[in-house]
mmCIF file of C-alpha atoms in Angstrom:
data_model
loop_
_atom_site.group_PDB
_atom_site.id
_atom_site.type_symbol
_atom_site.label_atom_id
_atom_site.label_comp_id
_atom_site.label_asym_id
_atom_site.label_seq_id
_atom_site.Cartn_x
_atom_site.Cartn_y
_atom_site.Cartn_z
ATOM 1 C CA MET T 1 -11.302 3.994 -11.097
ATOM 2 C CA GLU T 2 -8.515 4.732 -13.597
ATOM 3 C CA ASP T 3 -5.694 2.291 -14.229
ATOM 4 C CA VAL T 4 -2.629 2.734 -12.018
ATOM 5 C CA LEU T 5 0.532 3.324 -14.045
ATOM 6 C CA VAL T 6 3.424 1.503 -12.370
ATOM 7 C CA ALA T 7 7.165 1.852 -12.970
ATOM 8 C CA VAL T 8 9.278 -1.174 -12.050
ATOM 9 C CA HIS T 9 12.903 -0.771 -10.959
ATOM 10 C CA ALA T 10 15.437 -3.488 -10.135
ATOM 11 C CA LEU T 11 19.172 -3.791 -10.717
ATOM 12 C CA ASP T 12 18.725 -7.467 -11.584
ATOM 13 C CA PRO T 13 16.981 -7.844 -14.992
ATOM 14 C CA LEU T 14 15.409 -11.167 -14.003
ATOM 15 C CA THR T 15 13.811 -9.633 -10.900
ATOM 16 C CA GLY T 16 12.578 -6.697 -12.971
ATOM 17 C CA ALA T 17 11.047 -9.015 -15.576
ATOM 18 C CA GLY T 18 9.331 -11.010 -12.818
ATOM 19 C CA LEU T 19 7.781 -7.880 -11.307
ATOM 20 C CA VAL T 20 6.601 -6.693 -14.726
ATOM 21 C CA ALA T 21 4.967 -10.073 -15.366
ATOM 22 C CA CYS T 22 3.343 -10.075 -11.914
ATOM 23 C CA LEU T 23 1.890 -6.579 -12.139
ATOM 24 C CA SER T 24 0.974 -6.609 -15.836
ATOM 25 C CA GLY T 25 -1.501 -9.386 -15.229
ATOM 26 C CA ARG T 26 -3.386 -7.468 -12.549
ATOM 27 C CA GLN T 27 -6.644 -5.771 -13.395
ATOM 28 C CA GLY T 28 -6.446 -2.003 -13.172
ATOM 29 C CA MET T 29 -2.651 -1.867 -13.460
ATOM 30 C CA VAL T 30 -0.453 -0.898 -16.371
ATOM 31 C CA VAL T 31 3.317 -1.251 -16.240
ATOM 32 C CA GLY T 32 5.015 1.679 -17.908
ATOM 33 C CA ARG T 33 7.787 0.991 -20.382
ATOM 34 C CA GLY T 34 10.371 3.315 -21.857
ATOM 35 C CA GLU T 35 9.458 6.992 -21.521
ATOM 36 C CA THR T 36 6.025 6.238 -20.032
ATOM 37 C CA ARG T 37 7.782 5.114 -16.834
ATOM 38 C CA ARG T 38 8.462 8.772 -16.065
ATOM 39 C CA ARG T 39 4.701 9.411 -15.772
ATOM 40 C CA ALA T 40 4.137 6.515 -13.360
ATOM 41 C CA ASP T 41 1.757 6.938 -10.439
ATOM 42 C CA VAL T 42 3.679 4.474 -8.248
ATOM 43 C CA ILE T 43 7.209 3.054 -8.326
ATOM 44 C CA VAL T 44 7.745 -0.586 -7.378
ATOM 45 C CA ALA T 45 11.375 -1.451 -6.667
ATOM 46 C CA ALA T 46 13.123 -4.659 -5.617
ATOM 47 C CA PHE T 47 16.734 -4.831 -4.459
ATOM 48 C CA ASP T 48 18.877 -7.292 -2.532
ATOM 49 C CA GLU T 49 20.184 -4.383 -0.468
ATOM 50 C CA LEU T 50 20.065 -0.610 -0.479
ATOM 51 C CA ASP T 51 23.638 -0.166 -1.649
ATOM 52 C CA PRO T 52 24.769 3.022 -3.434
ATOM 53 C CA ALA T 53 23.737 1.641 -6.850
ATOM 54 C CA ALA T 54 20.218 0.830 -5.622
ATOM 55 C CA VAL T 55 19.825 4.219 -3.921
ATOM 56 C CA ALA T 56 21.016 6.006 -7.083
ATOM 57 C CA GLU T 57 18.548 3.994 -9.202
ATOM 58 C CA LEU T 58 15.662 4.961 -6.908
ATOM 59 C CA GLU T 59 16.663 8.623 -6.658
ATOM 60 C CA ALA T 60 16.792 8.846 -10.459
ATOM 61 C CA ALA T 61 13.384 7.138 -10.723
ATOM 62 C CA ILE T 62 11.758 9.450 -8.177
ATOM 63 C CA GLY T 63 13.208 12.584 -9.765
ATOM 64 C CA ALA T 64 12.098 16.080 -8.785
ATOM 65 C CA GLU T 65 8.460 14.984 -8.437
ATOM 66 C CA THR T 66 8.130 12.919 -5.289
ATOM 67 C CA LYS T 67 6.312 9.711 -6.142
ATOM 68 C CA PRO T 68 5.249 6.931 -3.789
ATOM 69 C CA VAL T 69 7.640 3.980 -3.755
ATOM 70 C CA VAL T 70 6.741 0.434 -2.713
ATOM 71 C CA LEU T 71 9.990 -1.352 -1.900
ATOM 72 C CA LEU T 72 10.471 -5.133 -1.915
ATOM 73 C CA MET T 73 13.311 -6.397 0.254
ATOM 74 C CA ASP T 74 14.087 -9.200 2.701
ATOM 75 C CA PRO T 75 13.816 -9.027 5.631
ATOM 76 C CA ALA T 76 11.351 -6.150 5.183
ATOM 77 C CA GLU T 77 11.109 -5.245 8.866
ATOM 78 C CA GLU T 78 14.843 -4.593 9.142
ATOM 79 C CA VAL T 79 15.257 -2.200 6.217
ATOM 80 C CA GLU T 80 16.926 1.077 7.167
ATOM 81 C CA LEU T 81 16.014 3.804 4.684
ATOM 82 C CA PRO T 82 18.534 6.487 3.725
ATOM 83 C CA SER T 83 17.237 9.973 4.540
ATOM 84 C CA ALA T 84 17.099 10.794 0.805
ATOM 85 C CA LEU T 85 14.507 8.043 0.262
ATOM 86 C CA GLU T 86 12.565 8.448 3.512
ATOM 87 C CA PRO T 87 9.918 10.863 2.121
ATOM 88 C CA SER T 88 9.133 8.684 -0.896
ATOM 89 C CA VAL T 89 9.165 5.086 0.351
ATOM 90 C CA VAL T 90 5.643 4.528 1.648
ATOM 91 C CA ALA T 91 5.817 0.763 2.218
ATOM 92 C CA VAL T 92 8.411 -1.974 2.509
ATOM 93 C CA LEU T 93 7.186 -5.488 1.753
ATOM 94 C CA PRO T 94 8.911 -8.864 1.749
ATOM 95 C CA ARG T 95 9.613 -10.339 -1.682
ATOM 96 C CA ALA T 96 6.996 -13.006 -0.986
ATOM 97 C CA ALA T 97 4.357 -10.277 -1.427
ATOM 98 C CA VAL T 98 4.582 -10.765 -5.213
ATOM 99 C CA THR T 99 2.960 -14.190 -4.874
ATOM 100 C CA ASP T 100 -0.232 -12.972 -3.189
ATOM 101 C CA ASP T 101 -2.395 -9.851 -3.158
ATOM 102 C CA ARG T 102 -0.292 -7.707 -0.805
ATOM 103 C CA LEU T 103 1.756 -6.012 -3.520
ATOM 104 C CA PRO T 104 -1.194 -5.063 -5.771
ATOM 105 C CA ARG T 105 -3.169 -3.823 -2.746
ATOM 106 C CA CYS T 106 -0.241 -1.727 -1.616
ATOM 107 C CA VAL T 107 0.256 -0.279 -5.100
ATOM 108 C CA ARG T 108 -3.430 0.647 -5.408
ATOM 109 C CA ALA T 109 -3.455 2.199 -1.936
ATOM 110 C CA ALA T 110 -0.300 4.185 -2.727
ATOM 111 C CA ALA T 111 -1.879 5.487 -5.931
ATOM 112 C CA VAL T 112 -5.114 6.667 -4.326
ATOM 113 C CA ASP T 113 -4.089 7.488 -0.793
ATOM 114 C CA THR T 114 -0.391 7.915 -0.145
ATOM 115 C CA ALA T 115 -1.182 9.242 3.339
ATOM 116 C CA ALA T 116 -2.404 5.800 4.395
ATOM 117 C CA LEU T 117 0.815 4.137 3.287
ATOM 118 C CA ARG T 118 2.916 6.821 4.972
ATOM 119 C CA LEU T 119 1.148 6.022 8.241
ATOM 120 C CA LEU T 120 2.022 2.392 7.664
ATOM 121 C CA ALA T 121 5.664 3.270 6.999
ATOM 122 C CA GLN T 122 5.777 5.408 10.145
ATOM 123 C CA ALA T 123 4.346 2.569 12.220
ATOM 124 C CA ARG T 124 6.964 0.205 10.798
ATOM 125 C CA ARG T 125 9.788 2.576 11.674
ATOM 126 C CA THR T 126 8.638 3.370 15.197
ATOM 127 C CA ARG T 127 7.607 -0.140 16.185
ATOM 128 C CA ARG T 128 10.187 -2.041 14.100
ATOM 129 C CA GLY T 129 7.613 -4.600 13.085
ATOM 130 C CA GLY T 130 6.216 -5.276 16.552
ATOM 131 C CA PRO T 131 2.881 -7.085 16.523
ATOM 132 C CA ILE T 132 -0.401 -5.307 16.983
ATOM 133 C CA PRO T 133 -2.309 -6.835 19.917
ATOM 134 C CA ALA T 134 -4.403 -9.767 18.711
ATOM 135 C CA ARG T 135 -7.617 -8.423 20.220
ATOM 136 C CA LYS T 136 -7.502 -5.529 17.765
ATOM 137 C CA HIS T 137 -7.401 -7.883 14.791
ATOM 138 C CA VAL T 138 -11.054 -8.745 15.221
ATOM 139 C CA LEU T 139 -13.005 -7.106 12.422
ATOM 140 C CA SER T 140 -16.290 -8.353 11.076
ATOM 141 C CA GLN T 141 -16.473 -9.558 7.481
ATOM 142 C CA ARG T 142 -18.300 -6.444 6.390
ATOM 143 C CA GLU T 143 -15.767 -4.187 8.153
ATOM 144 C CA VAL T 144 -12.970 -5.957 6.278
ATOM 145 C CA ALA T 145 -14.897 -5.544 3.013
ATOM 146 C CA VAL T 146 -15.375 -1.821 3.660
ATOM 147 C CA VAL T 147 -11.692 -1.276 4.512
ATOM 148 C CA ARG T 148 -10.650 -3.143 1.356
ATOM 149 C CA LEU T 149 -12.826 -0.857 -0.752
ATOM 150 C CA MET T 150 -11.411 2.205 1.031
ATOM 151 C CA ALA T 151 -7.906 0.935 0.180
ATOM 152 C CA GLU T 152 -8.986 0.848 -3.474
ATOM 153 C CA GLY T 153 -9.936 4.519 -3.245
ATOM 154 C CA CYS T 154 -13.728 4.125 -3.106
ATOM 155 C CA ASP T 155 -15.717 6.869 -1.406
ATOM 156 C CA THR T 156 -18.791 6.275 0.749
ATOM 157 C CA ASN T 157 -21.218 6.302 -2.182
ATOM 158 C CA GLU T 158 -19.150 3.821 -4.195
ATOM 159 C CA ILE T 159 -18.732 1.495 -1.197
ATOM 160 C CA ALA T 160 -22.492 1.623 -0.552
ATOM 161 C CA ARG T 161 -23.253 0.882 -4.199
ATOM 162 C CA ARG T 162 -20.847 -2.040 -4.435
ATOM 163 C CA MET T 163 -21.921 -3.566 -1.126
ATOM 164 C CA ARG T 164 -25.614 -2.766 -1.680
ATOM 165 C CA TYR T 165 -25.867 -0.846 1.583
ATOM 166 C CA ALA T 166 -27.316 2.564 2.342
ATOM 167 C CA ASP T 167 -24.789 5.395 2.625
ATOM 168 C CA HIS T 168 -25.535 5.856 6.339
ATOM 169 C CA THR T 169 -24.857 2.137 6.941
ATOM 170 C CA VAL T 170 -21.381 2.476 5.442
ATOM 171 C CA LYS T 171 -20.719 5.605 7.511
ATOM 172 C CA ASN T 172 -21.798 3.739 10.646
ATOM 173 C CA ILE T 173 -19.482 0.813 9.840
ATOM 174 C CA ILE T 174 -16.541 3.162 9.323
ATOM 175 C CA TYR T 175 -17.320 5.127 12.477
ATOM 176 C CA SER T 176 -17.693 1.938 14.509
ATOM 177 C CA LEU T 177 -14.362 0.411 13.502
ATOM 178 C CA THR T 178 -12.360 3.647 13.737
ATOM 179 C CA HIS T 179 -13.859 4.478 17.156
ATOM 180 C CA ARG T 180 -13.367 0.952 18.511
ATOM 181 C CA LEU T 181 -9.743 0.728 17.374
ATOM 182 C CA GLY T 182 -8.834 4.331 18.215
ATOM 183 C CA LEU T 183 -8.071 5.232 14.591
ATOM 184 C CA ARG T 184 -8.070 8.849 13.465
ATOM 185 C CA ASN T 185 -9.594 8.603 9.993
ATOM 186 C CA ARG T 186 -10.053 6.420 6.916
ATOM 187 C CA SER T 187 -6.398 6.635 5.927
ATOM 188 C CA HIS T 188 -5.391 5.488 9.380
ATOM 189 C CA ALA T 189 -7.879 2.590 9.138
ATOM 190 C CA VAL T 190 -6.385 1.422 5.824
ATOM 191 C CA ALA T 191 -2.848 1.705 7.196
ATOM 192 C CA TYR T 192 -3.835 -0.214 10.317
ATOM 193 C CA ALA T 193 -5.454 -3.012 8.293
ATOM 194 C CA LEU T 194 -2.414 -3.353 6.035
ATOM 195 C CA ARG T 195 -0.041 -3.307 8.990
ATOM 196 C CA ALA T 196 -2.055 -5.965 10.813
ATOM 197 C CA GLY T 197 -2.315 -8.173 7.731
ATOM 198 C CA ILE T 198 -6.116 -7.903 7.731
ATOM 199 C CA ILE T 199 -6.303 -6.856 4.078
#
């Protein structure tokens, strides 16, 4: 899998430097600087609030080519997106996500499968952060491992190779979890797992 080129945007230079340091140290991620930021696969932005200056910064970063945006704000579940940013912002995470694996996972998922993150964003908007019933959180260890690899953009063959399973075993695992949880496809499964905090 190719490295994900990330552009970091923040009005506060200290916050921007912190995000650069956090993401630069992650395997498979490169933080664009200068002109290379324009070619970024994913935009990561952190603001105290979506005031006019923050919205203008993001609109300029997105440009004519719509790129997926992962937004860091507190409290994440209460963020109201302006209509101009709605198509691009695929996930809103709390700032605490920089201290664990949520931000890198989200960035990788946005780079390889924006549809999954858009499903997550839609769920956040319609449910306003309401919890998913606990009974649906139950996934086996191998189901979690498969969903994590799907979030990284692996296809069936790659998942089978990395987990040392036969292709049909992986297909059965995916079918089983999507059927049991009423999920439409792989993208929906990744979005569900992110939303539920499973991966």
